[in-house]
Short mmCIF file of C-alpha atoms and ligand atoms in Angstrom, two decimals:
data_model
loop_
_atom_site.label_atom_id
_atom_site.label_comp_id
_atom_site.label_asym_id
_atom_site.label_seq_id
_atom_site.Cartn_x
_atom_site.Cartn_y
_atom_site.Cartn_z
CA MET U 336 8.03 14.88 -23.56
CA GLN U 337 8.11 11.10 -24.38
CA LYS U 338 7.56 8.50 -21.24
CA TRP U 339 7.77 4.78 -21.77
CA PHE U 340 5.99 2.48 -19.33
CA SER U 341 6.76 -1.34 -19.19
CA LYS U 342 3.69 -3.62 -19.56
CA VAL U 343 3.30 -7.00 -18.55
CA VAL U 344 0.93 -9.37 -19.70
CA PHE U 345 0.50 -12.66 -17.90
CA VAL U 346 -2.04 -15.06 -18.75
CA VAL U 347 -2.17 -18.37 -17.08
CA SER U 348 -3.45 -21.31 -19.66
CA ILE U 349 -5.73 -23.43 -17.72
CA SER U 350 -4.97 -26.68 -19.60
CA ALA U 351 -1.35 -26.07 -19.90
CA LEU U 352 -0.57 -24.89 -15.71
CA SER U 353 1.80 -22.64 -17.34
CA ILE U 354 2.76 -18.76 -17.37
CA VAL U 355 2.84 -17.40 -20.81
CA SER U 356 4.18 -13.81 -19.96
CA CYS U 357 5.20 -11.10 -22.95
CA THR U 358 6.63 -7.79 -21.74
CA LYS U 359 6.04 -5.27 -24.08
CA LYS U 360 7.39 -1.44 -23.73
CA GLU U 361 4.66 0.96 -24.86
CA ASN U 362 4.04 4.66 -24.57
CA ALA U 363 2.02 5.62 -22.17
CA THR U 364 1.34 9.27 -22.67
CA SER U 365 1.26 9.64 -26.26
CA GLY U 366 -1.86 7.37 -27.44
CA SER U 367 -5.36 8.57 -27.89
CA PRO U 368 -6.99 8.51 -24.81
CA GLY U 369 -10.58 8.64 -27.21
CA ALA U 370 -10.18 4.57 -27.78
CA GLN U 371 -13.30 4.35 -25.66
CA SER U 372 -15.78 7.10 -27.71
CA GLY U 373 -13.48 5.09 -31.55
CA GLY U 374 -15.82 1.94 -30.48
CA ALA U 375 -13.69 -0.08 -28.14
CA GLN U 376 -15.52 -1.89 -25.13
CA PRO U 377 -14.73 -4.07 -22.60
CA SER U 378 -14.64 -7.70 -23.05
CA THR U 379 -18.06 -9.00 -22.31
CA GLU U 380 -15.78 -12.33 -22.61
CA VAL U 381 -12.82 -12.60 -20.53
CA VAL U 382 -12.23 -9.98 -17.04
CA LYS U 383 -9.27 -8.19 -17.87
CA LEU U 384 -7.52 -6.19 -14.90
CA GLY U 385 -5.18 -3.49 -14.58
CA HIS U 386 -2.58 -2.99 -12.09
CA PHE U 387 -0.63 -0.23 -11.95
CA ALA U 388 2.28 0.13 -8.95
CA SER U 389 5.71 1.25 -8.38
CA LEU U 390 8.27 -1.44 -9.75
CA THR U 391 11.14 1.32 -10.20
CA GLY U 392 12.03 4.35 -8.28
CA GLY U 393 11.55 5.78 -4.81
CA VAL U 394 9.31 3.39 -3.83
CA ALA U 395 10.53 0.38 -5.89
CA ALA U 396 9.74 -2.06 -2.55
CA PHE U 397 6.19 -1.04 -2.24
CA GLY U 398 5.10 -2.41 -6.05
CA THR U 399 7.83 -5.01 -6.40
CA SER U 400 6.34 -6.67 -3.15
CA THR U 401 2.32 -6.00 -3.78
CA ARG U 402 3.15 -6.94 -7.27
CA LYS U 403 4.19 -10.45 -5.60
CA GLY U 404 0.77 -11.34 -4.12
CA VAL U 405 -1.33 -10.04 -7.13
CA ASP U 406 0.40 -12.56 -9.47
CA LEU U 407 0.17 -15.37 -6.62
CA ALA U 408 -3.54 -14.52 -6.70
CA LEU U 409 -4.08 -14.67 -10.21
CA GLU U 410 -2.26 -17.42 -10.51
CA GLU U 411 -4.25 -19.00 -8.21
CA PHE U 412 -7.27 -18.20 -9.71
CA ASN U 413 -6.42 -18.79 -12.63
CA LYS U 414 -5.65 -22.58 -11.42
CA ALA U 415 -9.07 -23.25 -10.34
CA GLY U 416 -10.74 -22.26 -13.59
CA GLY U 417 -10.53 -18.42 -13.85
CA TRP U 418 -13.95 -16.51 -14.12
CA ASN U 419 -16.62 -18.82 -16.18
CA GLY U 420 -13.84 -21.19 -17.19
CA LYS U 421 -11.93 -18.30 -19.13
CA PRO U 422 -8.50 -17.34 -17.48
CA VAL U 423 -8.39 -13.70 -16.37
CA GLU U 424 -5.89 -11.87 -17.88
CA LEU U 425 -3.86 -9.08 -16.38
CA VAL U 426 -1.80 -5.97 -17.49
CA THR U 427 0.76 -4.90 -15.07
CA TYR U 428 2.40 -0.89 -15.66
CA ASP U 429 5.16 0.68 -14.12
CA THR U 430 4.44 4.17 -12.24
CA GLN U 431 7.67 4.39 -11.11
CA SER U 432 7.06 6.11 -8.05
CA LYS U 433 5.54 9.39 -10.06
CA ALA U 434 2.10 10.74 -9.80
CA GLU U 435 2.35 11.71 -13.50
CA GLU U 436 2.78 8.16 -14.87
CA ALA U 437 -0.02 6.64 -12.10
CA ALA U 438 -2.27 9.19 -14.03
CA ALA U 439 -1.08 8.30 -17.59
CA ALA U 440 -0.98 4.82 -16.52
CA VAL U 441 -4.60 4.19 -15.48
CA THR U 442 -5.46 6.38 -17.99
CA LYS U 443 -4.37 4.36 -20.48
CA MET U 444 -5.11 1.11 -19.17
CA ILE U 445 -8.55 2.38 -18.99
CA THR U 446 -8.82 3.45 -22.51
CA GLN U 447 -6.66 1.60 -24.67
CA ASP U 448 -6.04 -1.80 -22.35
CA MET U 449 -10.31 -1.55 -21.76
CA VAL U 450 -9.60 -3.09 -18.01
CA HIS U 451 -12.83 -4.00 -16.15
CA GLY U 452 -11.13 -2.58 -12.66
CA LEU U 453 -8.27 -1.39 -11.08
CA ILE U 454 -6.46 -2.64 -8.65
CA GLY U 455 -3.17 0.24 -7.08
CA GLU U 456 -1.08 2.15 -6.03
CA VAL U 457 -0.26 1.98 -2.60
CA ALA U 458 1.40 5.14 -2.40
CA SER U 459 -1.23 7.73 -1.18
CA SER U 460 -0.02 10.41 -3.74
CA LEU U 461 -0.08 7.85 -6.47
CA SER U 462 -3.38 6.90 -5.53
CA ILE U 463 -5.17 10.25 -5.36
CA VAL U 464 -4.06 11.49 -8.53
CA ALA U 465 -4.58 7.97 -10.51
CA ALA U 466 -8.92 8.06 -8.47
CA ASP U 467 -9.22 11.57 -11.00
CA LYS U 468 -8.92 9.31 -13.84
CA ALA U 469 -10.96 6.21 -12.72
CA MET U 470 -13.44 8.75 -12.15
CA GLN U 471 -13.25 10.55 -14.96
CA PHE U 472 -13.59 6.86 -16.61
CA LYS U 473 -16.37 5.24 -14.42
CA THR U 474 -14.24 2.79 -13.65
CA PRO U 475 -13.72 0.26 -10.60
CA MET U 476 -10.43 1.25 -8.88
CA LEU U 477 -9.48 -0.78 -5.44
CA SER U 478 -6.31 0.31 -3.69
CA PRO U 479 -4.86 -2.58 -1.74
CA SER U 480 -2.85 -0.43 0.58
CA SER U 481 -3.03 3.17 0.46
CA THR U 482 -4.20 5.10 3.92
CA ASN U 483 -4.79 8.55 3.42
CA PRO U 484 -8.17 9.55 3.55
CA SER U 485 -8.51 11.35 0.53
CA VAL U 486 -8.44 8.69 -1.88
CA THR U 487 -11.52 7.13 -1.56
CA LYS U 488 -13.03 10.82 -0.89
CA LYS U 489 -12.68 11.12 -4.93
CA GLY U 490 -15.69 9.20 -5.37
CA GLU U 491 -18.13 6.69 -6.05
CA TYR U 492 -15.52 4.14 -8.15
CA ILE U 493 -12.83 4.27 -5.62
CA PHE U 494 -12.13 1.37 -3.05
CA ARG U 495 -9.07 0.46 -0.63
CA ILE U 496 -9.78 -2.74 1.47
CA CYS U 497 -7.19 -1.17 4.17
CA PHE U 498 -7.72 0.86 7.36
CA ILE U 499 -7.28 4.72 6.98
CA ASP U 500 -4.47 7.23 8.59
CA PRO U 501 -6.74 8.72 11.25
CA PHE U 502 -6.95 5.51 12.84
CA GLN U 503 -3.64 4.28 12.42
CA GLY U 504 -2.75 7.61 13.83
CA GLU U 505 -4.90 6.93 17.02
CA VAL U 506 -3.49 3.80 17.05
CA MET U 507 0.15 4.83 17.10
CA ALA U 508 -0.83 7.55 19.77
CA LYS U 509 -2.54 5.45 22.12
CA PHE U 510 0.29 3.00 22.00
CA ALA U 511 3.34 6.27 22.37
CA LYS U 512 1.16 7.78 25.67
CA GLU U 513 -0.64 4.34 27.06
CA GLN U 514 2.42 1.63 26.55
CA LEU U 515 5.14 3.58 26.56
CA LYS U 516 4.41 6.25 28.83
CA GLY U 517 5.70 9.25 26.38
CA LYS U 518 3.93 12.67 28.58
CA THR U 519 5.83 14.49 25.17
CA ALA U 520 6.80 13.99 21.60
CA ALA U 521 8.49 15.55 18.48
CA VAL U 522 7.08 14.66 15.10
CA ILE U 523 8.93 14.81 11.82
CA ARG U 524 7.02 14.88 8.18
CA ASP U 525 7.70 14.30 5.11
CA VAL U 526 5.67 17.30 3.28
CA ALA U 527 6.52 15.78 -0.65
CA GLN U 528 3.75 13.34 0.71
CA ASP U 529 -0.16 13.03 1.31
CA TYR U 530 0.63 10.21 3.32
CA SER U 531 3.11 11.25 5.43
CA ILE U 532 1.21 14.49 6.15
CA GLY U 533 -2.26 13.21 6.55
CA LEU U 534 -0.78 10.22 9.64
CA ALA U 535 1.48 12.95 11.49
CA ASP U 536 -1.62 15.20 11.65
CA ALA U 537 -3.79 12.09 12.74
CA PHE U 538 -0.81 11.71 15.24
CA VAL U 539 -0.83 15.07 16.34
CA LYS U 540 -4.41 15.32 17.11
CA SER U 541 -5.10 12.26 18.89
CA PHE U 542 -1.58 12.54 20.88
CA THR U 543 -2.86 15.37 22.51
CA GLY U 544 -6.25 14.43 22.48
CA LEU U 545 -5.22 12.33 24.85
CA GLY U 546 -3.42 14.66 27.14
CA GLY U 547 -0.29 14.46 26.07
CA LYS U 548 2.81 17.83 24.08
CA ILE U 549 3.76 17.67 20.87
CA VAL U 550 7.19 19.83 21.56
CA LEU U 551 8.01 20.17 18.14
CA ASP U 552 6.28 19.27 14.72
CA THR U 553 9.53 19.59 11.67
CA SER U 554 9.98 18.15 8.48
CA TYR U 555 11.78 16.86 5.38
CA GLN U 556 10.90 15.55 2.24
CA SER U 557 11.14 12.75 -0.25
CA LYS U 558 14.82 12.15 -1.10
CA ASP U 559 16.74 14.25 1.33
CA THR U 560 19.38 12.71 2.80
CA ASP U 561 20.71 14.64 5.56
CA PHE U 562 18.62 15.16 8.55
CA ARG U 563 21.31 16.32 10.95
CA ALA U 564 19.58 19.86 11.57
CA GLN U 565 16.24 18.82 12.46
CA LEU U 566 17.39 15.79 14.78
CA THR U 567 19.56 18.60 16.17
CA ASP U 568 16.46 20.17 17.19
CA ILE U 569 14.62 17.18 18.15
CA LYS U 570 17.57 16.34 20.29
CA GLY U 571 17.26 19.44 21.89
CA LYS U 572 14.00 19.61 23.16
CA LYS U 573 14.04 16.01 24.43
CA PRO U 574 10.83 14.37 23.90
CA ASP U 575 9.95 11.13 25.58
CA VAL U 576 9.11 9.65 21.70
CA ILE U 577 9.36 10.88 18.17
CA PHE U 578 6.85 9.80 15.76
CA LEU U 579 8.25 9.24 12.09
CA PRO U 580 5.25 9.11 9.72
CA GLY U 581 7.72 8.53 6.45
CA TYR U 582 8.76 6.13 3.93
CA TYR U 583 11.40 3.55 4.28
CA ASN U 584 14.47 5.35 2.51
CA GLU U 585 13.85 8.58 4.61
CA VAL U 586 13.42 6.48 7.69
CA ALA U 587 16.44 4.31 7.42
CA LEU U 588 18.39 7.34 6.94
CA ILE U 589 16.83 9.33 9.60
CA VAL U 590 16.39 6.47 12.30
CA ARG U 591 20.70 5.57 11.63
CA GLN U 592 21.76 9.63 12.04
CA ALA U 593 19.43 9.78 14.77
CA ARG U 594 21.26 7.27 16.75
CA GLN U 595 24.58 8.39 15.58
CA MET U 596 23.54 11.12 17.29
CA GLY U 597 23.14 10.02 20.32
CA VAL U 598 19.08 10.32 20.08
CA LYS U 599 17.84 7.61 22.27
CA GLN U 600 14.30 7.84 22.92
CA PRO U 601 11.32 5.35 21.64
CA ILE U 602 10.94 6.02 17.68
CA LEU U 603 7.88 5.21 16.46
CA GLY U 604 6.18 4.94 12.59
CA GLY U 605 3.70 3.83 10.33
CA ASP U 606 2.59 1.33 7.43
CA GLY U 607 5.30 2.99 5.24
CA TRP U 608 8.22 1.88 6.97
CA GLU U 609 7.56 -1.41 5.31
CA SER U 610 10.75 -2.45 3.11
CA GLU U 611 13.29 -5.05 3.68
CA ASP U 612 15.45 -1.74 2.64
CA LEU U 613 14.92 -0.33 6.00
CA VAL U 614 17.06 -2.93 7.76
CA LYS U 615 19.43 -2.72 5.18
CA VAL U 616 20.10 1.11 5.06
CA ALA U 617 19.82 1.51 8.58
CA GLY U 618 21.55 -1.11 9.67
CA LYS U 619 20.16 -3.27 12.78
CA GLU U 620 21.25 -1.85 16.08
CA PRO U 621 19.62 1.67 15.06
CA LEU U 622 16.82 -0.51 14.83
CA GLU U 623 16.67 -0.84 18.38
CA ASN U 624 13.93 0.40 20.15
CA THR U 625 11.43 1.27 16.83
CA TYR U 626 7.98 0.03 16.23
CA PHE U 627 5.57 0.94 13.28
CA SER U 628 1.73 0.47 12.94
CA ASN U 629 1.07 -2.47 10.20
CA HIS U 630 -1.88 -3.90 8.08
CA TYR U 631 -0.74 -7.64 9.11
CA ALA U 632 1.81 -9.34 10.45
CA PRO U 633 4.48 -11.88 8.70
CA ASP U 634 5.15 -13.82 11.86
CA THR U 635 1.26 -14.35 12.49
CA LYS U 636 0.07 -18.00 13.22
CA GLU U 637 -3.62 -17.09 12.97
CA GLY U 638 -6.29 -17.67 10.14
CA ALA U 639 -6.18 -17.28 7.04
CA ALA U 640 -2.18 -15.79 6.24
CA VAL U 641 -0.98 -19.25 7.48
CA GLY U 642 -1.94 -21.03 4.81
CA PHE U 643 -1.31 -17.44 2.22
CA ILE U 644 1.96 -17.57 3.80
CA GLU U 645 3.29 -20.80 2.90
CA ARG U 646 1.85 -20.89 -0.36
CA TYR U 647 3.32 -17.72 -0.83
CA LYS U 648 6.59 -19.16 0.18
CA ALA U 649 6.90 -21.92 -1.80
CA ARG U 650 6.22 -19.40 -5.01
CA TYR U 651 9.34 -17.30 -3.96
CA ASN U 652 12.30 -18.38 -2.83
CA GLY U 653 11.05 -19.53 0.55
CA GLU U 654 10.51 -15.12 1.31
CA LEU U 655 7.39 -14.04 3.61
CA PRO U 656 4.93 -12.11 2.84
CA SER U 657 5.57 -8.18 3.19
CA ALA U 658 1.86 -6.55 3.78
CA MET U 659 2.09 -5.34 0.58
CA ALA U 660 2.08 -8.55 -0.84
CA ALA U 661 -0.32 -10.13 1.59
CA LEU U 662 -3.12 -6.85 0.52
CA GLY U 663 -1.82 -7.21 -2.84
CA PHE U 664 -2.94 -11.49 -3.07
CA ASP U 665 -6.19 -9.78 -1.19
CA ALA U 666 -6.85 -7.15 -3.37
CA PHE U 667 -7.21 -9.08 -6.52
CA ASN U 668 -9.63 -11.69 -4.51
CA VAL U 669 -11.64 -9.09 -3.52
CA MET U 670 -12.16 -7.32 -6.92
CA MET U 671 -13.06 -11.64 -8.38
CA ASP U 672 -15.39 -11.44 -5.63
CA ALA U 673 -16.94 -8.37 -6.61
CA ILE U 674 -16.95 -10.06 -10.73
CA LYS U 675 -18.44 -13.41 -9.45
CA ARG U 676 -21.09 -11.29 -7.89
CA ALA U 677 -22.29 -8.42 -10.48
CA GLY U 678 -22.06 -11.85 -13.22
CA LYS U 679 -21.56 -9.89 -15.78
CA LEU U 680 -18.19 -7.73 -17.47
CA ASP U 681 -19.78 -4.28 -17.01
CA ARG U 682 -17.88 -1.27 -15.17
CA GLU U 683 -20.77 -0.20 -13.31
CA ALA U 684 -22.29 -3.78 -12.03
CA ILE U 685 -18.91 -4.50 -10.98
CA LYS U 686 -18.48 -0.60 -8.81
CA ILE U 687 -22.39 -2.07 -7.05
CA ALA U 688 -20.43 -4.83 -6.08
CA LEU U 689 -17.58 -4.28 -4.30
CA ALA U 690 -19.22 -1.34 -2.73
CA SER U 691 -20.98 -4.42 -0.90
CA THR U 692 -17.99 -6.47 -0.03
CA LYS U 693 -19.09 -7.66 3.69
CA ASP U 694 -17.46 -10.21 5.65
CA PHE U 695 -15.05 -11.69 2.78
CA GLN U 696 -12.31 -13.61 4.24
CA GLY U 697 -8.70 -12.20 3.43
CA VAL U 698 -5.05 -13.52 4.06
CA THR U 699 -4.99 -9.92 6.11
CA GLY U 700 -8.28 -10.37 8.26
CA LYS U 701 -11.98 -9.47 7.36
CA ILE U 702 -13.01 -7.36 4.64
CA THR U 703 -16.37 -5.13 4.64
CA ILE U 704 -16.53 -2.57 2.24
CA ASN U 705 -18.24 0.97 4.17
CA GLU U 706 -20.20 3.81 3.18
CA GLU U 707 -16.87 5.56 2.85
CA ARG U 708 -15.35 2.81 0.43
CA ASN U 709 -12.69 1.58 2.88
CA ALA U 710 -12.21 -1.00 5.30
CA VAL U 711 -12.43 -1.45 8.68
CA LYS U 712 -9.82 -3.64 10.19
CA SER U 713 -7.27 -4.08 13.19
CA ALA U 714 -4.26 -3.02 12.82
CA VAL U 715 -0.75 -4.51 14.02
CA VAL U 716 1.87 -3.14 16.18
CA LEU U 717 5.66 -4.11 15.23
CA LYS U 718 8.58 -3.30 16.88
CA PHE U 719 12.01 -3.91 15.87
CA LYS U 720 14.03 -7.03 16.82
CA ASP U 721 17.56 -8.27 15.83
CA GLY U 722 16.67 -5.96 12.55
CA LYS U 723 13.62 -8.15 12.01
CA PRO U 724 10.08 -6.46 12.82
CA SER U 725 7.81 -9.01 15.21
CA TYR U 726 4.52 -9.03 16.44
CA HIS U 727 4.02 -6.54 19.54
CA ALA U 728 0.26 -5.83 19.74
CA THR U 729 -3.27 -6.17 17.85
CA VAL U 730 -5.27 -2.45 18.04
CA ASN U 731 -8.71 -3.03 16.96
CA PRO U 732 -10.63 -0.06 15.06
N1 LIG Y 1030 -0.31 3.70 3.72
C1 LIG Y 1030 1.01 3.85 2.68
C2 LIG Y 1030 0.00 5.65 2.10
O1 LIG Y 1030 -0.71 5.38 1.67
C3 LIG Y 1030 1.71 2.87 1.25
C4 LIG Y 1030 2.35 2.21 2.59
C5 LIG Y 1030 0.82 0.63 2.56
C6 LIG Y 1030 3.35 1.33 2.21
C7 LIG Y 1030 1.73 -0.42 3.38
C8 LIG Y 1030 3.65 -0.27 3.13
C9 LIG Y 1030 2.94 -0.54 3.13
O2 LIG Y 1030 0.82 5.93 1.37
#
């Protein structure tokens, strides 16, 4: 089967301060992955990074949003002089929201583009398969926003700059129990996504640990569109709260159908809710009385985020950066910070430097990579008001 990737190379020339971008169609799966053994080596002069993201397909909002953050970081870094006076090069591959495409893209970036490090993915299921390839070819991979614990458990080359789902699940369980005074909960999980399964499990564990009761644990699969059977079951159980740890497409339909069926309870979710498409599809009204945890609040007035938000808005026609964009921005800068500390363009040295990232001041907070190669960071709880997610609370680890 032929699989085509859109490969985009962005090179910012410091002298001209202009962006040269070229788009090439490349076949990611038919190329020989033996380039490394064939003598090609990563450059020792110019940094080359690979970004893989869902720019099309089911969760296209994840990749397009992250990419804007990564590209802004790249442009700023190169304007400031680049690495050793040379602009950093970035190749971006579209994973089309598919696991096999993510694996193929990563293999190609490592063995043919000869990148020094990888940035990606957003969706945990895609990061998990990509991580196997990064491990196989001993190349550092930094996920901006995959929260499933299995991602970094793949091994010593795999890092992330965000919190993990056991924490995110606990945040929402505590919120349900303590803030919303919920004694019973129903859970509806997407069994096609490692993210959703892991986050649902984490919520169930924490909620029951706090003395709450799960009255129903039901499921669906990505791309389903009719959730009335599950919602009928939920309605019958009369839970105090509903936990829905899915991605925005299905979440939007579930929330809309739930309200149409007269399900009025608070509906809670995690970072996978984040996308403007959620509001477009669900509608403002159904989203009242819903909350989700996230990595950062776009209406924050704090710290390093403020300047970033201004520059991002200026760069992208007034658009507010999503958490994914902010994490993409931070991921690029954390990678470059590690490369600077490594002092040489060597994958092994970069891996070691990434592992010792400490107190890096990002726009999503301070980033320290722990022993498990995860970042320990606080979460925010956002509440929908008039169709806009707005800051509600911060929860520290
Ligand atoms: N945390 C989600 C996952 O691991 C991805 C995600 C991150 C989605 C941030 C939206 C915002 O699958």
